[in-house]
Amino acid sequence: MKIGVLADVHGNRVGLEAVVADGTAGGVDSWWALGDLVAIGPEPVATLELLADLPGVRCTRGNTERYVLTGDRPAPHADDVLADPSLLHLFAAVEGSFAWTRGALASRGWLDWLAGLPLEVRTELPDGTRLLGVHASPGRDDGDGITPHRPEDELRAALDGAAADVVFAGHTHQPTDRQIGPVRVVNGGSVGNPVTDDLRAGYVVVHADRHGHRVEHRRVAYDRYEFLARLARSGHPEVDHIASFQRGEQVRYPARRPGAPTVTG
């Protein structure tokens, strides 16, 4: 039994294709996709078409699914712009990006599918280990999430009531593997929108049988020039901002830091 766990594809089908190819070659037989699947990138529909066709796939919603579906938005909000008019450009960019994604999905009939995604997924491994998959943290699609550096007392509080032995999450785009009391917390990083100095797509594979299990962190290179070519053809209103991630201009964290895992691939 091998479960591929990924998150934060952000409409980057090129990165997703590379992860799926890597996992398939390694014998992955089912998949979890933990939210932020479509927004920001140039291929939201093609991304969902590939995800929905994966063997045994189970998906959760993330905060950006909520933004696409409900009209909720990240900051800055209208009141912020009224207080500081210099934020108008950023406000318009955020609104335009999510509106574009919603329109693309609506035109191909994917909004109902997206609206049906749960907040969490669970399973029990053959050795009895209980797994929980969420986007940010148990019961939440947003917030500080799972990171290498978040204080242990905050993580303990966030994990309270998780009823799981291993919690998998995305949201922060930071590969993480920590033991917090009885609960192991794992973040495989982002498939499609890098914010560490390792620009490759990140995900994890859970290897399991009745004798035990192990979690393997993997990094997969993909053709960023192909991604940029598709982005240029997409008509997305925020091409330059999206491209800046692929150029390494949005790096916020080193790939190696205390609490970050050793990755392979």
Short mmCIF file of C-alpha atoms in Angstrom, two decimals:
data_model
loop_
_atom_site.label_atom_id
_atom_site.label_comp_id
_atom_site.label_asym_id
_atom_site.label_seq_id
_atom_site.Cartn_x
_atom_site.Cartn_y
_atom_site.Cartn_z
CA MET A 1 0.00 0.00 0.00
CA LYS A 2 1.41 3.37 -1.04
CA ILE A 3 -0.46 6.64 -0.66
CA GLY A 4 0.76 9.77 -2.41
CA VAL A 5 -0.09 12.88 -0.38
CA LEU A 6 0.12 16.24 -2.15
CA ALA A 7 -1.20 19.77 -1.65
CA ASP A 8 -1.09 23.29 -3.04
CA VAL A 9 -1.09 22.50 -6.73
CA HIS A 10 -2.49 25.97 -7.43
CA GLY A 11 -3.50 25.25 -11.00
CA ASN A 12 0.00 24.12 -12.01
CA ARG A 13 -0.75 21.07 -14.10
CA VAL A 14 2.87 20.77 -15.26
CA GLY A 15 4.06 20.33 -11.67
CA LEU A 16 1.21 17.94 -10.93
CA GLU A 17 2.04 15.82 -13.98
CA ALA A 18 5.61 15.44 -12.73
CA VAL A 19 4.50 14.43 -9.24
CA VAL A 20 1.99 11.91 -10.57
CA ALA A 21 4.60 10.41 -12.90
CA ASP A 22 7.08 10.13 -10.04
CA GLY A 23 4.54 8.56 -7.72
CA THR A 24 3.25 6.16 -10.35
CA ALA A 25 6.78 5.01 -11.14
CA GLY A 26 7.28 4.40 -7.41
CA GLY A 27 4.16 2.28 -7.08
CA VAL A 28 1.72 4.77 -5.53
CA ASP A 29 -1.71 3.16 -5.69
CA SER A 30 -3.91 5.92 -4.21
CA TRP A 31 -3.72 9.67 -3.67
CA TRP A 32 -4.70 12.40 -1.25
CA ALA A 33 -4.86 16.01 -2.52
CA LEU A 34 -5.13 18.40 0.41
CA GLY A 35 -6.53 21.62 -0.94
CA ASP A 36 -5.52 24.78 -2.79
CA LEU A 37 -5.84 22.79 -5.96
CA VAL A 38 -6.74 25.34 -8.62
CA ALA A 39 -6.48 29.04 -7.74
CA ILE A 40 -3.59 31.27 -8.83
CA GLY A 41 -2.22 29.05 -11.63
CA PRO A 42 -3.08 29.04 -15.34
CA GLU A 43 -4.74 25.61 -15.70
CA PRO A 44 -7.45 25.13 -13.07
CA VAL A 45 -9.67 22.95 -15.25
CA ALA A 46 -6.88 20.75 -16.62
CA THR A 47 -5.55 20.34 -13.08
CA LEU A 48 -8.90 19.07 -11.77
CA GLU A 49 -9.30 16.78 -14.77
CA LEU A 50 -5.99 15.10 -13.92
CA LEU A 51 -6.68 14.96 -10.18
CA ALA A 52 -10.14 13.50 -10.58
CA ASP A 53 -8.76 10.69 -12.72
CA LEU A 54 -6.09 9.54 -10.24
CA PRO A 55 -6.53 6.09 -8.68
CA GLY A 56 -8.28 6.14 -5.32
CA VAL A 57 -8.05 9.92 -5.11
CA ARG A 58 -9.49 11.78 -2.13
CA CYS A 59 -9.43 15.58 -2.05
CA THR A 60 -10.05 18.23 0.59
CA ARG A 61 -10.84 21.88 0.18
CA GLY A 62 -8.42 24.64 1.10
CA ASN A 63 -8.81 28.33 1.76
CA THR A 64 -8.49 29.20 -1.91
CA GLU A 65 -11.34 26.84 -2.82
CA ARG A 66 -13.43 28.87 -0.36
CA TYR A 67 -12.28 32.09 -2.01
CA VAL A 68 -13.25 30.82 -5.45
CA LEU A 69 -16.64 29.53 -4.33
CA THR A 70 -17.89 32.09 -1.82
CA GLY A 71 -16.39 35.45 -2.65
CA ASP A 72 -14.30 35.48 0.54
CA ARG A 73 -10.89 36.96 -0.15
CA PRO A 74 -7.50 37.23 1.54
CA ALA A 75 -6.30 40.68 2.57
CA PRO A 76 -6.33 43.42 1.58
CA HIS A 77 -10.08 43.95 1.85
CA ALA A 78 -12.13 46.96 0.81
CA ASP A 79 -11.84 48.57 4.24
CA ASP A 80 -8.07 48.20 4.05
CA VAL A 81 -8.02 50.04 0.73
CA LEU A 82 -10.20 52.83 2.11
CA ALA A 83 -7.68 53.25 4.92
CA ASP A 84 -4.67 52.97 2.61
CA PRO A 85 -5.39 53.69 -1.08
CA SER A 86 -1.94 52.42 -2.07
CA LEU A 87 -3.37 48.91 -1.59
CA LEU A 88 -5.83 49.35 -4.46
CA HIS A 89 -3.60 47.66 -7.03
CA LEU A 90 -3.12 44.59 -4.82
CA PHE A 91 -6.84 44.47 -4.01
CA ALA A 92 -7.70 44.53 -7.71
CA ALA A 93 -5.10 41.86 -8.51
CA VAL A 94 -6.47 39.48 -5.87
CA GLU A 95 -10.05 40.02 -6.99
CA GLY A 96 -9.18 39.59 -10.65
CA SER A 97 -7.20 36.40 -10.08
CA PHE A 98 -9.93 34.59 -8.14
CA ALA A 99 -12.66 35.83 -10.47
CA TRP A 100 -10.70 34.47 -13.46
CA THR A 101 -10.34 31.06 -11.79
CA ARG A 102 -14.02 30.93 -10.89
CA GLY A 103 -15.00 31.81 -14.45
CA ALA A 104 -12.76 29.11 -15.91
CA LEU A 105 -14.21 26.46 -13.61
CA ALA A 106 -17.81 27.60 -14.08
CA SER A 107 -17.49 27.44 -17.85
CA ARG A 108 -16.58 23.74 -17.63
CA GLY A 109 -19.00 22.74 -14.87
CA TRP A 110 -16.51 22.17 -12.03
CA LEU A 111 -17.94 24.45 -9.33
CA ASP A 112 -20.33 21.85 -7.88
CA TRP A 113 -17.49 19.31 -7.68
CA LEU A 114 -15.34 21.84 -5.87
CA ALA A 115 -18.18 22.75 -3.50
CA GLY A 116 -18.56 19.11 -2.51
CA LEU A 117 -15.01 18.73 -1.18
CA PRO A 118 -14.74 17.89 2.54
CA LEU A 119 -12.60 19.67 5.11
CA GLU A 120 -10.70 16.48 5.98
CA VAL A 121 -10.00 12.90 4.91
CA ARG A 122 -9.15 9.95 7.14
CA THR A 123 -7.99 6.38 6.85
CA GLU A 124 -6.42 3.68 8.99
CA LEU A 125 -3.30 1.88 7.79
CA PRO A 126 -2.96 -1.92 7.94
CA ASP A 127 -0.81 -1.56 11.08
CA GLY A 128 -3.59 0.42 12.82
CA THR A 129 -2.03 3.89 12.41
CA ARG A 130 -4.72 6.55 12.04
CA LEU A 131 -4.11 9.15 9.32
CA LEU A 132 -5.81 12.53 8.99
CA GLY A 133 -5.46 14.80 5.97
CA VAL A 134 -6.37 18.50 6.14
CA HIS A 135 -5.39 21.64 4.31
CA ALA A 136 -4.12 23.89 7.12
CA SER A 137 -4.76 22.18 10.47
CA PRO A 138 -7.52 20.01 11.95
CA GLY A 139 -10.86 21.75 11.52
CA ARG A 140 -9.39 24.71 9.61
CA ASP A 141 -8.64 25.58 6.00
CA ASP A 142 -6.60 28.67 6.94
CA GLY A 143 -4.43 30.07 9.71
CA ASP A 144 -0.81 29.52 10.72
CA GLY A 145 -0.83 25.85 9.74
CA ILE A 146 1.97 23.28 9.99
CA THR A 147 5.51 24.66 9.70
CA PRO A 148 9.01 23.68 10.85
CA HIS A 149 9.21 26.65 13.22
CA ARG A 150 5.73 27.08 14.70
CA PRO A 151 5.98 26.87 18.51
CA GLU A 152 5.22 23.43 19.91
CA ASP A 153 2.57 24.71 22.32
CA GLU A 154 0.67 26.29 19.42
CA LEU A 155 0.83 23.07 17.43
CA ARG A 156 -0.37 21.06 20.43
CA ALA A 157 -3.39 23.33 20.67
CA ALA A 158 -4.03 23.11 16.93
CA LEU A 159 -3.89 19.31 17.07
CA ASP A 160 -6.19 18.98 20.07
CA GLY A 161 -8.98 16.56 19.21
CA ALA A 162 -7.39 15.44 15.94
CA ALA A 163 -7.97 11.77 16.82
CA ALA A 164 -5.09 10.72 14.59
CA ASP A 165 -1.56 9.40 14.91
CA VAL A 166 -0.26 11.23 11.82
CA VAL A 167 -1.68 14.49 10.49
CA PHE A 168 -0.87 15.53 6.91
CA ALA A 169 -1.35 19.14 5.84
CA GLY A 170 -0.40 21.69 3.21
CA HIS A 171 -1.21 25.43 3.17
CA THR A 172 2.16 26.82 4.29
CA HIS A 173 4.14 25.34 1.36
CA GLN A 174 6.90 24.44 3.85
CA PRO A 175 8.09 20.81 4.06
CA THR A 176 7.75 19.79 7.70
CA ASP A 177 8.02 16.59 9.73
CA ARG A 178 7.66 16.94 13.50
CA GLN A 179 6.57 14.88 16.47
CA ILE A 180 4.21 16.87 18.70
CA GLY A 181 3.45 14.72 21.71
CA PRO A 182 1.76 11.57 20.40
CA VAL A 183 1.00 13.08 16.98
CA ARG A 184 3.33 13.27 14.01
CA VAL A 185 2.66 16.26 11.75
CA VAL A 186 3.78 16.16 8.13
CA ASN A 187 3.71 18.80 5.41
CA GLY A 188 5.01 17.76 2.01
CA GLY A 189 5.38 21.29 0.70
CA SER A 190 3.78 22.69 -2.44
CA VAL A 191 3.38 21.00 -5.80
CA GLY A 192 2.87 24.16 -7.79
CA ASN A 193 3.77 27.40 -6.01
CA PRO A 194 7.23 27.31 -4.37
CA VAL A 195 8.15 29.61 -1.49
CA THR A 196 11.36 27.85 -0.41
CA ASP A 197 14.70 27.99 -2.20
CA ASP A 198 14.09 24.48 -3.55
CA LEU A 199 11.75 25.23 -6.46
CA ARG A 200 10.90 21.61 -7.18
CA ALA A 201 7.45 20.17 -6.53
CA GLY A 202 7.09 18.55 -3.11
CA TYR A 203 4.90 15.70 -1.89
CA VAL A 204 5.12 12.64 0.35
CA VAL A 205 4.56 8.92 -0.06
CA VAL A 206 3.22 6.76 2.77
CA HIS A 207 4.52 3.20 2.50
CA ALA A 208 2.39 0.85 4.60
CA ASP A 209 1.68 -2.80 5.32
CA ARG A 210 0.51 -4.73 8.37
CA HIS A 211 4.04 -4.70 9.80
CA GLY A 212 4.41 -0.91 9.88
CA HIS A 213 4.69 2.24 7.80
CA ARG A 214 7.11 4.98 6.80
CA VAL A 215 6.74 8.45 5.32
CA GLU A 216 9.00 9.46 2.44
CA HIS A 217 9.39 13.12 1.49
CA ARG A 218 10.02 13.62 -2.21
CA ARG A 219 11.00 16.51 -4.46
CA VAL A 220 10.40 16.37 -8.20
CA ALA A 221 11.83 18.65 -10.87
CA TYR A 222 9.50 19.77 -13.63
CA ASP A 223 9.73 21.90 -16.75
CA ARG A 224 9.16 25.41 -15.44
CA TYR A 225 9.63 26.82 -18.93
CA GLU A 226 6.69 24.73 -20.12
CA PHE A 227 4.68 26.06 -17.18
CA LEU A 228 5.57 29.63 -18.15
CA ALA A 229 4.61 28.96 -21.76
CA ARG A 230 1.19 27.67 -20.70
CA LEU A 231 0.82 30.63 -18.36
CA ALA A 232 1.54 33.07 -21.20
CA ARG A 233 -1.18 31.43 -23.33
CA SER A 234 -3.76 31.24 -20.55
CA GLY A 235 -5.12 34.77 -20.48
CA HIS A 236 -4.72 34.89 -16.71
CA PRO A 237 -4.75 38.51 -15.49
CA GLU A 238 -1.78 38.08 -13.12
CA VAL A 239 0.83 36.46 -15.35
CA ASP A 240 3.85 38.29 -13.98
CA HIS A 241 3.02 37.64 -10.33
CA ILE A 242 2.50 33.92 -10.95
CA ALA A 243 5.70 33.71 -13.00
CA SER A 244 7.66 35.28 -10.16
CA PHE A 245 7.26 32.10 -8.09
CA GLN A 246 8.84 30.04 -10.87
CA ARG A 247 11.69 32.53 -11.15
CA GLY A 248 12.47 32.09 -7.44
CA GLU A 249 11.43 35.64 -6.60
CA GLN A 250 8.95 34.66 -3.88
CA VAL A 251 11.34 32.64 -1.69
CA ARG A 252 10.48 33.23 1.96
CA TYR A 253 12.10 30.26 3.68
CA PRO A 254 15.20 28.08 3.25
CA ALA A 255 14.41 24.49 2.32
CA ARG A 256 16.52 23.24 5.23
CA ARG A 257 15.70 24.48 8.70
CA PRO A 258 15.02 22.88 12.10
CA GLY A 259 11.95 20.69 11.79
CA ALA A 260 12.23 20.39 8.02
CA PRO A 261 12.57 16.85 6.67
CA THR A 262 15.27 15.29 4.56
CA VAL A 263 13.82 14.89 1.08
CA THR A 264 14.61 12.54 -1.78
CA GLY A 265 14.03 12.60 -5.50
#
